[in-house]
Tab-separated table of C-alpha atoms in Angstrom:
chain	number	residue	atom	x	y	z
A	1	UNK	CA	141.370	57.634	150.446
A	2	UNK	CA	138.736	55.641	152.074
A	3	UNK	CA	136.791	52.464	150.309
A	4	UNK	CA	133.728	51.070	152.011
A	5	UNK	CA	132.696	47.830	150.927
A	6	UNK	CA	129.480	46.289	151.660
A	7	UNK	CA	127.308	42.858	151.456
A	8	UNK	CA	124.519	41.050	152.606
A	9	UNK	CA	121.483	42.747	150.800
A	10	UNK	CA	118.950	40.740	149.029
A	11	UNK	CA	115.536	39.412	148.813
A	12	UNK	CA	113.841	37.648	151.744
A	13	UNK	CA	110.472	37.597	152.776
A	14	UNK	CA	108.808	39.998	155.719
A	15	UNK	CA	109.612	38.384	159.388
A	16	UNK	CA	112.702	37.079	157.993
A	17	UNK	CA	116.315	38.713	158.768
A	18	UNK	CA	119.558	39.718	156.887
A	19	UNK	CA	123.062	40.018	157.600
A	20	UNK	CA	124.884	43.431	156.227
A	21	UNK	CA	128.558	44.050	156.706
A	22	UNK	CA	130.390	46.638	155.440
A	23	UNK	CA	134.350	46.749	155.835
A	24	UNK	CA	135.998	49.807	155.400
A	25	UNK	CA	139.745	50.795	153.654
A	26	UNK	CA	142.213	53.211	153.154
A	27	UNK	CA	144.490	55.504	154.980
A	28	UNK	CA	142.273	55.425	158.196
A	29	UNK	CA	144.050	56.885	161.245
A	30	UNK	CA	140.899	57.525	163.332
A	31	UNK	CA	137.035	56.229	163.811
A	32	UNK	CA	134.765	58.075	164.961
A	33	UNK	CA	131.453	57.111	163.765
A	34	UNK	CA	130.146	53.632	161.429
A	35	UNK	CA	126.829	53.096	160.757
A	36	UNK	CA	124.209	52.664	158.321
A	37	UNK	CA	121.421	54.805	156.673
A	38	UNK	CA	118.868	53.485	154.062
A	39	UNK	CA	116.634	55.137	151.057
A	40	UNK	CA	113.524	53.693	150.498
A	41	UNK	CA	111.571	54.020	147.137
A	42	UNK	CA	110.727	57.964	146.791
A	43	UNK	CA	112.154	58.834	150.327
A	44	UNK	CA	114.799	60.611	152.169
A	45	UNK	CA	117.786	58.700	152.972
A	46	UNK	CA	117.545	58.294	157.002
A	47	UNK	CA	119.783	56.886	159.649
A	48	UNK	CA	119.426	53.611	160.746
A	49	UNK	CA	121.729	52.674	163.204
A	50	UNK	CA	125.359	54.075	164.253
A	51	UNK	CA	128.201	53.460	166.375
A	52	UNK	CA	129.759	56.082	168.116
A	53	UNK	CA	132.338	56.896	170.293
A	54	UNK	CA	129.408	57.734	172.742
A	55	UNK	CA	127.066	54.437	172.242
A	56	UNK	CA	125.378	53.309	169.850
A	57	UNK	CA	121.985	55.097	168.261
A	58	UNK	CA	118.901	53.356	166.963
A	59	UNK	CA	116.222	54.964	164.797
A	60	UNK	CA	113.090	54.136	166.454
A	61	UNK	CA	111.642	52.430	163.175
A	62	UNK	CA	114.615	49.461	164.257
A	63	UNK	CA	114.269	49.220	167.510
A	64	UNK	CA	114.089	45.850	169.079
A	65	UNK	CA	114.560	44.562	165.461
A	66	UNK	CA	117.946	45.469	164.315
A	67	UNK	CA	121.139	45.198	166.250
A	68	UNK	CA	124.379	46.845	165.037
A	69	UNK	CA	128.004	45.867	165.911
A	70	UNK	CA	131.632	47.449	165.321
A	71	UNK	CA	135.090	45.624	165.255
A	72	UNK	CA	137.343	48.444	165.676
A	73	UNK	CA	140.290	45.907	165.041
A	74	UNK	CA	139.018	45.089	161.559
A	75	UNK	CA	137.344	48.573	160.496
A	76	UNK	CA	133.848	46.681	159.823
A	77	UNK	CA	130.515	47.598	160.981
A	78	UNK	CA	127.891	45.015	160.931
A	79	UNK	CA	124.058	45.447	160.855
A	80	UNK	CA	121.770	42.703	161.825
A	81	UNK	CA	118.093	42.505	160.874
A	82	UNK	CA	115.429	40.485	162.166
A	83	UNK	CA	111.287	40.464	161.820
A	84	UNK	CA	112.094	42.305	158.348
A	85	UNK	CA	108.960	44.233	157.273
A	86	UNK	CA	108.352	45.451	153.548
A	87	UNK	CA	108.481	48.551	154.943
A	88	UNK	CA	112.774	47.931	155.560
A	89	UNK	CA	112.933	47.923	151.596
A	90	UNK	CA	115.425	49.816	151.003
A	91	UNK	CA	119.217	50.323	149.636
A	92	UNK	CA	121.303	50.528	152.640
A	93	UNK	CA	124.558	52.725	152.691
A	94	UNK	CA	127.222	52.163	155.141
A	95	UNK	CA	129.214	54.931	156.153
A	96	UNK	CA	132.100	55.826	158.333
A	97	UNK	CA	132.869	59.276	159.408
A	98	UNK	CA	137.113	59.404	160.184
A	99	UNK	CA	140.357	61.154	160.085
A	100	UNK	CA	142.585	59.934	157.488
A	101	UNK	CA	146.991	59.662	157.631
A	102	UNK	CA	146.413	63.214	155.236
A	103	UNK	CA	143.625	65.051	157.526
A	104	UNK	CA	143.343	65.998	160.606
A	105	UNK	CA	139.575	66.560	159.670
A	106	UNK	CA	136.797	64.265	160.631
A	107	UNK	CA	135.608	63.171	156.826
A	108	UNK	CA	131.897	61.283	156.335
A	109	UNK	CA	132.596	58.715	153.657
A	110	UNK	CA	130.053	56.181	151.954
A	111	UNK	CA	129.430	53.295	150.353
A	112	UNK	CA	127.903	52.234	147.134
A	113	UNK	CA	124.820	50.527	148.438
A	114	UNK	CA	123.628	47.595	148.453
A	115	UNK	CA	119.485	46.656	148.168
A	116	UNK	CA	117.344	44.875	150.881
A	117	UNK	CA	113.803	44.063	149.111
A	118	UNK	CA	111.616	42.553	151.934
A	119	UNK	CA	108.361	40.735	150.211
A	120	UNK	CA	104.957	40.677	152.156
């Protein structure tokens, strides 16, 4: 029902920066939430940054590092990374949380991932 589609990973080295977007599909009637979370080697995935209808959240390891944007007209979330550590190796999953044309429900969907690798 929903298709999130995201780019921008790769390999760059630690104090350089990425771009990720993600745009997202489907029989969308209503946005609540976009954001990204990320799952390092042998960790939890966590929350990186998120829009919401509220503001936007950071988590503190991005603070003052990463800036996240949302184009409600377009569906598309957008995640911008600067001073990249090796400790932001990660894959990063974009996500949107929404009603859809068949729910009334508010429905967390993801995407497939895609891999930052920052090199010290």
């Amino acid at each position: 029902q929903v298709q999130l589609v995201e780019s921008g990973g790769g390999l760059v080295q630690a104090g350089g920066s990425l771009r990720l977007s993600c745009v997202a599909s489907g029989s969308i009637r209503s946005i609540a939430t976009m954001g990204w979370y990320r799952q390092g080697p042998g960790k939890e995935r966590e929350l990186v940054a998120e829009v919401t209808s509220g503001g936007i959240n950071y988590a503190d390891s991005g603070k003052g590092r990463f800036t996240i944007s949302r184009d409600n007209a377009k569906n598309t979330v957008t995640l911008q990374m600067n001073s990249l550590k090796p400790e932001d190796t990660a894959v990063y999953y974009c996500y949107i949380r929404c009603q859809t044309l068949f729910s009334s429900n508010y429905v967390k969907y993801w995407g497939q991932g895609t891999q930052v690798t920052v090199s010290s």
